[in-house]
Amino acid sequence: MTRRFHVSTFGCQMNEHDSERIAGLLAADGMEATDDVETADVVVFNTCCVRENADDRLYGHLGRLKALKAERPELQIAVGGCLAQKDREVVRARAGHVDVVFGTHNLGEVAALLRRARMEGPVVEIIEEYETYPSALPVRRAVDHASWVTIQIGCDNTCTYCIVPKVRGREISRRMGDVLREVEQLAADGVSEVTLLGQNVNSYGRDLGSGQRSPGFADLLRAVGAVDGIRRVRFTSPHPKDLSAATIEAMAESATVCEHLHLPLQSGSDRVLARMHRGYTAERYLARLGAARAANADLAVTTDIIVGFPGETEADFEGTLAVVEEAGYDAAYTFVYSPREGTDAAAMSDEFVPAETVRDRMGRLIELVERHALRRYEARVGGVEEVLVEGPSKKSPTVLTGRTRQNKVVNFPPRGGGATVRAEEIGPGSYVDVRITGAAPHWLRGEFVATVAGARRVRTRIPLTVE
């Protein structure tokens, strides 16, 4: 009988795309995907180690599978990804029923490792760096109309709170021609939206070429945006210190590059930013953000912020609030600092901020972020947005959900404003115009106006006034 596999993902978009590649490799090996862990023959956990709760979640899942493994000894359990790369010996020590442990650099061997474990018993295989760039792996995408495209692996930054460089390795850019061939193939397969992935996409290309100027991220943005059939291009994540005028210009001039910029702040205090090794000040960050908004009048901006970094004072936190107030983000991903063994910040244990203080600061930060977010979402009420349909809403099967070019979630019924359309005409991957009728800090509500023709749309700039 055909063996069935289930892949669970912890962490960022890089991990999500790695899971798609794991699924593609297992499918290519003759297995069949299943959403039911209880009946799976192979369960793979693709892990993250950025925050402690990801560790706890993994070992909680492994603990629950121990009984299932006792009932079905033929069940294979594999743990891969960043946590496996970092804690290669710990995983088997804490969960002896795990069959395979593999890291970030030998993801392409997962099917072979599972076969080997069936014959030889448990396998732990971690390598320290890629032998070749892993760009040609098969992929089993979660959706048909959108895809991740890796343009870069690893990270050369030295942020003191971050474990990623230790588990992902040095920064290596993928050849531009290789990226474009993948995007062209995706477009031929019906994909209309691609998201370019890298730990620091702004530094793409610095390690490519010799003598003549190597292609940079701005060049790649323009080239990917020009691929026939691609209607939306997104990217994540850029580093503020490397956000160049050329990239801002490419975003503004390429009609397919979406009006959304995720620009991680982390802290608004220059003192904390220096201790984090972020390479910019609050003033420089706001200047880059201002330049991006000036060139892209309809730009939505999101960010990451860490609360409670070791030694963060009330004055430091007030600096963060001041930047958030000036930036007026559309959304922010807020995190409580989590010490990671092996990082410089973890050695600052005598400066950890009390949990009660962190909770208070987090509450104040979220309130400010959501106040600005609501204003920006409300500013779109009354306008008509192009929405890429993702499918039925999780809360109601009679309501569709999708995203605008600014990456805002829109919920809407499949008919409204006097217009009607057959449900199959606006399935996942369809583009529709939706009139926005309501707003909340995290989503928009609207009514269907019309389907959008398949031709690429010309960008229109819509200046927004946010009071």
Short mmCIF file of C-alpha atoms in Angstrom, two decimals:
data_model
loop_
_atom_site.label_atom_id
_atom_site.label_comp_id
_atom_site.label_asym_id
_atom_site.label_seq_id
_atom_site.Cartn_x
_atom_site.Cartn_y
_atom_site.Cartn_z
CA MET A 1 0.00 0.00 0.00
CA THR A 2 1.06 3.59 -0.62
CA ARG A 3 2.61 5.14 2.47
CA ARG A 4 1.09 8.39 3.68
CA PHE A 5 2.95 11.38 5.14
CA HIS A 6 2.08 14.43 7.22
CA VAL A 7 4.30 17.52 7.55
CA SER A 8 3.92 19.98 10.45
CA THR A 9 5.65 23.36 10.24
CA PHE A 10 6.89 25.67 12.97
CA GLY A 11 8.29 29.12 12.22
CA CYS A 12 8.71 31.56 9.38
CA GLN A 13 8.00 31.66 5.64
CA MET A 14 11.38 30.03 4.96
CA ASN A 15 10.23 27.06 7.03
CA GLU A 16 6.88 26.98 5.24
CA HIS A 17 8.62 26.82 1.88
CA ASP A 18 11.03 24.17 3.19
CA SER A 19 7.98 22.12 4.22
CA GLU A 20 6.60 22.41 0.70
CA ARG A 21 9.90 21.02 -0.56
CA ILE A 22 9.85 18.21 2.01
CA ALA A 23 6.33 17.33 0.87
CA GLY A 24 7.47 17.47 -2.77
CA LEU A 25 10.36 15.10 -2.06
CA LEU A 26 8.17 12.59 -0.22
CA ALA A 27 5.53 12.72 -2.96
CA ALA A 28 8.25 12.17 -5.57
CA ASP A 29 9.32 9.13 -3.53
CA GLY A 30 5.88 7.60 -4.02
CA MET A 31 4.14 8.71 -0.83
CA GLU A 32 0.76 10.38 -0.47
CA ALA A 33 -0.01 13.42 1.69
CA THR A 34 -2.58 13.28 4.49
CA ASP A 35 -3.94 15.80 6.98
CA ASP A 36 -4.61 13.03 9.52
CA VAL A 37 -1.61 12.51 11.80
CA GLU A 38 -3.26 9.48 13.40
CA THR A 39 -3.24 7.48 10.16
CA ALA A 40 0.03 8.78 8.69
CA ASP A 41 2.91 6.38 8.11
CA VAL A 42 5.46 9.21 8.23
CA VAL A 43 5.20 12.35 10.37
CA VAL A 44 7.75 15.12 9.74
CA PHE A 45 8.21 18.12 12.02
CA ASN A 46 9.98 21.03 10.31
CA THR A 47 11.17 23.11 13.23
CA CYS A 48 12.03 26.66 14.25
CA CYS A 49 14.34 27.74 17.06
CA VAL A 50 13.86 31.51 17.06
CA ARG A 51 11.65 31.48 20.17
CA GLU A 52 11.34 29.12 23.11
CA ASN A 53 7.66 28.37 22.58
CA ALA A 54 8.52 26.65 19.28
CA ASP A 55 10.71 24.20 21.25
CA ASP A 56 7.91 23.57 23.73
CA ARG A 57 5.36 22.97 20.96
CA LEU A 58 7.62 20.47 19.21
CA TYR A 59 8.29 18.36 22.30
CA GLY A 60 4.60 18.51 23.21
CA HIS A 61 3.71 17.04 19.81
CA LEU A 62 6.46 14.43 20.07
CA GLY A 63 5.19 13.43 23.49
CA ARG A 64 1.68 12.86 22.15
CA LEU A 65 3.05 10.74 19.31
CA LYS A 66 4.96 8.45 21.66
CA ALA A 67 1.84 6.40 22.45
CA LEU A 68 0.91 6.20 18.77
CA LYS A 69 4.42 4.97 17.97
CA ALA A 70 4.06 2.27 20.65
CA GLU A 71 0.83 1.07 19.01
CA ARG A 72 2.26 1.29 15.50
CA PRO A 73 6.03 0.66 15.55
CA GLU A 74 6.15 1.03 11.75
CA LEU A 75 5.25 4.73 12.11
CA GLN A 76 8.27 6.89 11.27
CA ILE A 77 8.82 10.25 12.97
CA ALA A 78 11.33 12.75 11.58
CA VAL A 79 12.46 16.08 13.01
CA GLY A 80 14.20 18.57 10.72
CA GLY A 81 14.86 22.26 10.34
CA CYS A 82 16.47 24.89 12.53
CA LEU A 83 15.92 23.31 15.95
CA ALA A 84 17.27 20.00 14.69
CA GLN A 85 20.32 21.80 13.29
CA LYS A 86 20.95 23.49 16.65
CA ASP A 87 19.99 20.66 19.04
CA ARG A 88 21.01 17.62 17.00
CA GLU A 89 21.81 15.47 20.06
CA VAL A 90 19.06 16.86 22.28
CA VAL A 91 16.16 15.76 20.08
CA ARG A 92 16.94 12.05 20.32
CA ALA A 93 17.85 12.38 24.01
CA ARG A 94 14.46 13.95 24.84
CA ALA A 95 12.43 11.89 22.36
CA GLY A 96 14.04 8.50 21.77
CA HIS A 97 11.14 7.39 19.57
CA VAL A 98 12.21 9.80 16.79
CA ASP A 99 13.51 7.88 13.77
CA VAL A 100 15.27 10.62 11.76
CA VAL A 101 16.89 13.92 12.71
CA PHE A 102 18.07 16.13 9.82
CA GLY A 103 19.08 19.77 9.56
CA THR A 104 18.59 22.79 7.36
CA HIS A 105 21.40 21.88 4.97
CA ASN A 106 20.40 18.32 4.08
CA LEU A 107 16.66 18.78 3.65
CA GLY A 108 16.98 17.27 0.17
CA GLU A 109 17.96 13.91 1.69
CA VAL A 110 14.82 13.43 3.79
CA ALA A 111 13.34 10.60 1.67
CA ALA A 112 16.67 8.74 1.57
CA LEU A 113 17.12 9.16 5.34
CA LEU A 114 13.67 7.71 6.00
CA ARG A 115 14.46 4.70 3.82
CA ARG A 116 17.77 4.25 5.59
CA ALA A 117 16.10 4.41 9.02
CA ARG A 118 13.67 1.65 8.02
CA MET A 119 16.61 -0.64 7.36
CA GLU A 120 19.19 0.47 9.94
CA GLY A 121 17.24 2.09 12.78
CA PRO A 122 17.33 5.71 13.99
CA VAL A 123 19.41 8.15 11.93
CA VAL A 124 20.84 11.52 12.99
CA GLU A 125 22.49 13.32 10.08
CA ILE A 126 23.39 17.00 10.25
CA ILE A 127 25.74 18.77 7.86
CA GLU A 128 27.18 22.23 8.45
CA GLU A 129 26.66 23.78 5.01
CA TYR A 130 25.11 23.13 1.63
CA GLU A 131 27.21 21.22 -0.87
CA THR A 132 25.16 22.73 -3.72
CA TYR A 133 22.47 25.41 -3.77
CA PRO A 134 19.16 23.57 -3.08
CA SER A 135 17.17 25.22 -5.86
CA ALA A 136 16.06 22.23 -7.91
CA LEU A 137 14.03 20.32 -5.30
CA PRO A 138 10.45 19.27 -6.14
CA VAL A 139 7.74 21.24 -4.38
CA ARG A 140 4.22 20.35 -3.28
CA ARG A 141 2.60 23.78 -2.96
CA ALA A 142 -0.18 24.53 -0.50
CA VAL A 143 -2.13 26.45 -3.19
CA ASP A 144 -2.06 26.47 -6.98
CA HIS A 145 -2.10 30.22 -7.61
CA ALA A 146 0.73 31.43 -5.32
CA SER A 147 4.23 30.25 -4.59
CA TRP A 148 7.33 31.00 -2.53
CA VAL A 149 10.56 31.43 -4.48
CA THR A 150 13.84 31.22 -2.56
CA ILE A 151 16.39 33.75 -3.80
CA GLN A 152 18.89 33.52 -0.97
CA ILE A 153 19.82 31.27 1.95
CA GLY A 154 21.69 32.02 5.15
CA CYS A 155 22.46 35.33 6.81
CA ASP A 156 25.65 37.36 7.31
CA ASN A 157 24.19 39.72 9.91
CA THR A 158 25.15 39.50 13.59
CA CYS A 159 21.97 40.47 15.42
CA THR A 160 22.69 39.53 19.03
CA TYR A 161 19.25 38.03 19.70
CA CYS A 162 19.08 35.87 16.57
CA ILE A 163 20.12 32.22 16.19
CA VAL A 164 19.36 32.08 12.45
CA PRO A 165 22.94 32.62 11.15
CA LYS A 166 24.12 29.69 13.27
CA VAL A 167 21.49 27.29 11.91
CA ARG A 168 21.05 28.61 8.35
CA GLY A 169 24.70 29.31 7.60
CA ARG A 170 26.37 32.05 5.60
CA GLU A 171 24.50 34.16 3.06
CA ILE A 172 24.42 32.70 -0.45
CA SER A 173 22.46 34.25 -3.33
CA ARG A 174 20.84 32.15 -5.99
CA ARG A 175 21.74 32.90 -9.62
CA MET A 176 19.29 35.33 -11.19
CA GLY A 177 18.77 33.17 -14.27
CA ASP A 178 17.90 30.21 -12.04
CA VAL A 179 15.32 32.31 -10.16
CA LEU A 180 13.77 33.58 -13.39
CA ARG A 181 13.53 30.08 -14.87
CA GLU A 182 11.64 28.92 -11.79
CA VAL A 183 9.28 31.91 -11.92
CA GLU A 184 8.63 31.35 -15.62
CA GLN A 185 7.79 27.71 -14.94
CA LEU A 186 5.51 28.69 -12.07
CA ALA A 187 3.70 31.16 -14.35
CA ALA A 188 3.31 28.41 -16.97
CA ASP A 189 1.77 26.23 -14.24
CA GLY A 190 -0.84 28.90 -13.43
CA VAL A 191 0.85 30.72 -10.54
CA SER A 192 0.12 34.47 -10.65
CA GLU A 193 1.62 35.59 -7.32
CA VAL A 194 5.17 34.89 -6.13
CA THR A 195 6.87 35.83 -2.88
CA LEU A 196 10.66 36.14 -3.01
CA LEU A 197 12.26 34.68 0.12
CA GLY A 198 15.53 35.42 1.86
CA GLN A 199 16.79 36.20 5.36
CA ASN A 200 17.85 39.64 4.05
CA VAL A 201 16.58 40.06 0.50
CA ASN A 202 18.07 43.56 0.24
CA SER A 203 21.58 42.11 0.21
CA TYR A 204 20.74 39.72 -2.63
CA GLY A 205 23.47 39.47 -5.26
CA ARG A 206 26.40 40.83 -3.28
CA ASP A 207 28.15 37.46 -3.47
CA LEU A 208 27.45 36.95 -7.19
CA GLY A 209 29.73 37.78 -10.11
CA SER A 210 33.18 39.29 -10.27
CA GLY A 211 34.57 42.27 -12.11
CA GLN A 212 31.35 43.63 -13.54
CA ARG A 213 28.52 44.74 -11.28
CA SER A 214 26.50 41.75 -10.10
CA PRO A 215 22.69 41.90 -10.24
CA GLY A 216 21.16 43.35 -7.09
CA PHE A 217 17.75 42.95 -5.50
CA ALA A 218 16.32 45.88 -7.48
CA ASP A 219 17.36 44.17 -10.73
CA LEU A 220 15.76 40.93 -9.61
CA LEU A 221 12.51 42.67 -8.63
CA ARG A 222 12.19 44.26 -12.06
CA ALA A 223 13.02 41.01 -13.89
CA VAL A 224 10.62 38.85 -11.89
CA GLY A 225 7.91 41.49 -12.21
CA ALA A 226 8.27 41.39 -16.00
CA VAL A 227 7.63 37.63 -16.31
CA ASP A 228 4.51 37.06 -18.38
CA GLY A 229 1.65 35.72 -16.30
CA ILE A 230 2.93 37.03 -12.96
CA ARG A 231 0.54 39.64 -11.59
CA ARG A 232 1.81 40.10 -8.06
CA VAL A 233 5.34 40.04 -6.63
CA ARG A 234 5.98 40.14 -2.90
CA PHE A 235 9.18 39.75 -0.89
CA THR A 236 10.34 39.11 2.65
CA SER A 237 12.26 40.05 4.62
CA PRO A 238 14.28 43.17 3.91
CA HIS A 239 16.74 44.62 6.44
CA PRO A 240 16.30 48.37 7.09
CA LYS A 241 20.04 49.06 6.96
CA ASP A 242 20.18 47.70 3.39
CA LEU A 243 16.98 49.20 1.95
CA SER A 244 18.41 51.07 -1.02
CA ALA A 245 17.07 53.86 -3.21
CA ALA A 246 17.32 51.45 -6.15
CA THR A 247 15.01 48.94 -4.44
CA ILE A 248 12.52 51.65 -3.50
CA GLU A 249 12.55 52.87 -7.11
CA ALA A 250 12.05 49.35 -8.47
CA MET A 251 9.07 48.85 -6.14
CA ALA A 252 7.51 52.08 -7.36
CA GLU A 253 8.09 51.49 -11.07
CA SER A 254 7.21 47.80 -11.40
CA ALA A 255 3.45 47.45 -11.73
CA THR A 256 3.52 43.87 -10.45
CA VAL A 257 5.46 44.55 -7.23
CA CYS A 258 2.82 44.87 -4.51
CA GLU A 259 2.43 48.01 -2.43
CA HIS A 260 3.48 46.32 0.80
CA LEU A 261 6.76 46.63 2.67
CA HIS A 262 7.62 44.57 5.73
CA LEU A 263 10.38 46.55 7.45
CA PRO A 264 11.41 45.07 10.83
CA LEU A 265 12.07 47.76 13.46
CA GLN A 266 12.78 45.53 16.51
CA SER A 267 13.29 48.59 18.77
CA GLY A 268 12.96 52.36 18.57
CA SER A 269 15.80 52.96 21.03
CA ASP A 270 19.20 53.73 19.52
CA ARG A 271 20.87 52.25 22.59
CA VAL A 272 18.97 48.97 22.26
CA LEU A 273 19.44 48.89 18.48
CA ALA A 274 23.20 49.18 19.00
CA ARG A 275 23.14 46.34 21.56
CA MET A 276 21.13 44.30 19.05
CA HIS A 277 23.75 45.02 16.30
CA ARG A 278 21.00 46.19 13.95
CA GLY A 279 23.18 48.69 12.05
CA TYR A 280 20.78 51.66 12.02
CA THR A 281 19.31 54.30 14.31
CA ALA A 282 15.66 55.19 14.76
CA GLU A 283 16.21 58.34 12.70
CA ARG A 284 17.80 56.39 9.84
CA TYR A 285 15.01 53.81 9.96
CA LEU A 286 12.32 56.49 9.72
CA ALA A 287 14.19 58.19 6.87
CA ARG A 288 14.22 54.94 4.84
CA LEU A 289 10.57 54.38 5.62
CA GLY A 290 9.74 57.95 4.59
CA ALA A 291 11.57 57.51 1.29
CA ALA A 292 9.65 54.31 0.57
CA ARG A 293 6.31 55.95 1.29
CA ALA A 294 7.17 59.02 -0.77
CA ALA A 295 7.86 56.83 -3.80
CA ASN A 296 4.84 54.55 -3.21
CA ALA A 297 1.85 56.65 -2.21
CA ASP A 298 -0.36 53.64 -1.45
CA LEU A 299 2.26 51.68 0.49
CA ALA A 300 1.22 49.48 3.41
CA VAL A 301 3.98 48.99 5.98
CA THR A 302 4.26 46.22 8.56
CA THR A 303 7.03 45.50 11.05
CA ASP A 304 8.49 43.28 13.79
CA ILE A 305 9.09 44.59 17.31
CA ILE A 306 10.78 42.88 20.27
CA VAL A 307 9.71 43.88 23.79
CA GLY A 308 11.92 43.22 26.81
CA PHE A 309 15.34 42.92 25.17
CA PRO A 310 17.93 42.58 27.98
CA GLY A 311 18.55 45.93 29.62
CA GLU A 312 15.57 47.66 27.98
CA THR A 313 14.63 50.61 30.19
CA GLU A 314 11.37 52.52 30.30
CA ALA A 315 13.08 55.28 28.32
CA ASP A 316 14.14 52.74 25.68
CA PHE A 317 10.58 51.46 25.43
CA GLU A 318 9.24 55.01 25.15
CA GLY A 319 11.58 55.37 22.18
CA THR A 320 9.90 52.38 20.55
CA LEU A 321 6.46 53.87 21.16
CA ALA A 322 7.63 57.15 19.61
CA VAL A 323 8.78 55.42 16.40
CA VAL A 324 5.54 53.41 16.22
CA GLU A 325 3.58 56.62 16.65
CA GLU A 326 5.45 58.31 13.81
CA ALA A 327 5.49 55.27 11.52
CA GLY A 328 1.78 54.50 11.92
CA TYR A 329 2.08 50.86 10.83
CA ASP A 330 -0.64 48.90 9.08
CA ALA A 331 0.28 45.96 11.34
CA ALA A 332 3.07 44.83 13.63
CA TYR A 333 4.22 41.42 14.78
CA THR A 334 5.14 41.94 18.42
CA PHE A 335 7.30 39.48 20.35
CA VAL A 336 8.49 39.10 23.91
CA TYR A 337 12.27 38.65 23.90
CA SER A 338 13.16 34.97 24.13
CA PRO A 339 16.78 34.06 25.01
CA ARG A 340 18.37 31.59 22.61
CA GLU A 341 21.40 29.64 23.75
CA GLY A 342 24.32 30.40 21.45
CA THR A 343 23.43 34.07 20.89
CA ASP A 344 25.27 37.03 22.42
CA ALA A 345 22.09 38.38 24.02
CA ALA A 346 21.57 35.15 25.96
CA ALA A 347 24.70 36.00 27.95
CA MET A 348 22.99 39.18 29.21
CA SER A 349 20.92 37.18 31.73
CA ASP A 350 21.64 39.62 34.56
CA GLU A 351 19.84 42.30 32.55
CA PHE A 352 16.62 40.43 31.77
CA VAL A 353 13.52 42.59 32.11
CA PRO A 354 10.96 41.38 34.73
CA ALA A 355 8.02 39.50 33.20
CA GLU A 356 5.47 41.84 34.76
CA THR A 357 7.18 44.86 33.19
CA VAL A 358 7.29 43.12 29.81
CA ARG A 359 3.57 42.30 29.97
CA ASP A 360 2.73 45.92 30.75
CA ARG A 361 4.87 47.21 27.88
CA MET A 362 3.47 44.68 25.45
CA GLY A 363 -0.08 45.74 26.28
CA ARG A 364 0.74 49.40 25.70
CA LEU A 365 2.50 48.62 22.44
CA ILE A 366 -0.33 46.49 21.05
CA GLU A 367 -2.88 49.19 21.91
CA LEU A 368 -0.87 51.79 19.99
CA VAL A 369 -0.23 49.52 17.00
CA GLU A 370 -3.90 48.57 16.69
CA ARG A 371 -5.04 52.17 16.98
CA HIS A 372 -2.93 53.13 13.97
CA ALA A 373 -3.82 49.94 12.11
CA LEU A 374 -7.53 50.61 12.49
CA ARG A 375 -7.12 54.13 11.09
CA ARG A 376 -5.26 52.82 8.05
CA TYR A 377 -7.82 50.08 7.46
CA GLU A 378 -10.72 52.52 7.89
CA ALA A 379 -9.09 54.85 5.33
CA ARG A 380 -9.83 52.21 2.68
CA VAL A 381 -13.59 52.06 3.36
CA GLY A 382 -15.53 53.25 0.31
CA GLY A 383 -12.80 52.37 -2.17
CA VAL A 384 -12.62 49.45 -4.58
CA GLU A 385 -9.75 46.99 -4.06
CA GLU A 386 -8.38 44.27 -6.31
CA VAL A 387 -8.54 41.06 -4.25
CA LEU A 388 -6.82 37.76 -4.95
CA VAL A 389 -9.30 35.15 -3.72
CA GLU A 390 -7.94 32.48 -1.35
CA GLY A 391 -11.19 30.57 -0.82
CA PRO A 392 -14.08 30.36 1.66
CA SER A 393 -13.64 32.09 4.98
CA LYS A 394 -12.82 29.79 7.90
CA LYS A 395 -15.64 31.40 9.86
CA SER A 396 -18.35 31.11 7.20
CA PRO A 397 -18.46 28.97 4.04
CA THR A 398 -20.81 31.51 2.43
CA VAL A 399 -18.18 34.25 2.67
CA LEU A 400 -15.03 34.42 0.54
CA THR A 401 -11.69 35.68 1.76
CA GLY A 402 -8.72 37.09 -0.12
CA ARG A 403 -5.95 39.68 0.01
CA THR A 404 -5.41 43.09 -1.50
CA ARG A 405 -2.15 44.17 -3.08
CA GLN A 406 -1.34 45.75 0.30
CA ASN A 407 -1.67 42.24 1.84
CA LYS A 408 -4.82 43.14 3.75
CA VAL A 409 -7.39 40.38 4.34
CA VAL A 410 -10.82 41.08 2.83
CA ASN A 411 -13.95 39.05 3.61
CA PHE A 412 -16.89 39.37 1.22
CA PRO A 413 -19.93 37.42 -0.03
CA PRO A 414 -19.72 36.23 -3.69
CA ARG A 415 -22.39 38.69 -4.77
CA GLY A 416 -23.35 42.21 -3.84
CA GLY A 417 -24.02 45.69 -5.08
CA GLY A 418 -26.41 44.30 -7.66
CA ALA A 419 -23.72 42.09 -9.22
CA THR A 420 -23.85 38.30 -9.24
CA VAL A 421 -21.42 35.65 -10.36
CA ARG A 422 -21.25 31.87 -10.24
CA ALA A 423 -19.20 30.64 -7.27
CA GLU A 424 -16.90 28.56 -9.50
CA GLU A 425 -15.90 31.72 -11.36
CA ILE A 426 -14.35 33.18 -8.23
CA GLY A 427 -12.56 30.21 -6.77
CA PRO A 428 -9.06 30.35 -5.26
CA GLY A 429 -6.70 32.24 -7.55
CA SER A 430 -9.40 34.48 -9.06
CA TYR A 431 -8.97 38.26 -9.09
CA VAL A 432 -12.02 40.32 -8.22
CA ASP A 433 -12.86 43.93 -7.46
CA VAL A 434 -14.40 44.40 -4.03
CA ARG A 435 -15.90 47.61 -2.61
CA ILE A 436 -14.77 48.02 0.99
CA THR A 437 -17.68 48.57 3.38
CA GLY A 438 -16.14 48.04 6.82
CA ALA A 439 -12.87 47.74 8.68
CA ALA A 440 -11.22 46.28 11.78
CA PRO A 441 -7.56 46.44 12.87
CA HIS A 442 -6.74 43.17 11.07
CA TRP A 443 -9.23 42.78 8.21
CA LEU A 444 -11.59 44.50 5.81
CA ARG A 445 -15.21 43.72 4.91
CA GLY A 446 -16.56 44.31 1.43
CA GLU A 447 -19.04 43.53 -1.31
CA PHE A 448 -18.32 41.90 -4.65
CA VAL A 449 -18.21 44.29 -7.63
CA ALA A 450 -16.84 42.35 -10.61
CA THR A 451 -14.29 39.82 -11.71
CA VAL A 452 -11.01 41.21 -13.04
CA ALA A 453 -9.78 40.19 -16.48
CA GLY A 454 -6.62 38.14 -16.74
CA ALA A 455 -4.48 40.87 -18.28
CA ARG A 456 -1.94 42.58 -16.04
CA ARG A 457 -3.37 45.73 -14.51
CA VAL A 458 -1.68 49.12 -14.73
CA ARG A 459 -0.76 50.44 -11.32
CA THR A 460 -2.84 53.35 -10.09
CA ARG A 461 -1.60 55.46 -7.23
CA ILE A 462 -4.20 56.31 -4.59
CA PRO A 463 -2.95 58.87 -2.04
CA LEU A 464 -4.43 58.12 1.37
CA THR A 465 -5.17 60.61 4.11
CA VAL A 466 -4.90 59.09 7.57
CA GLU A 467 -5.85 61.42 10.41
#
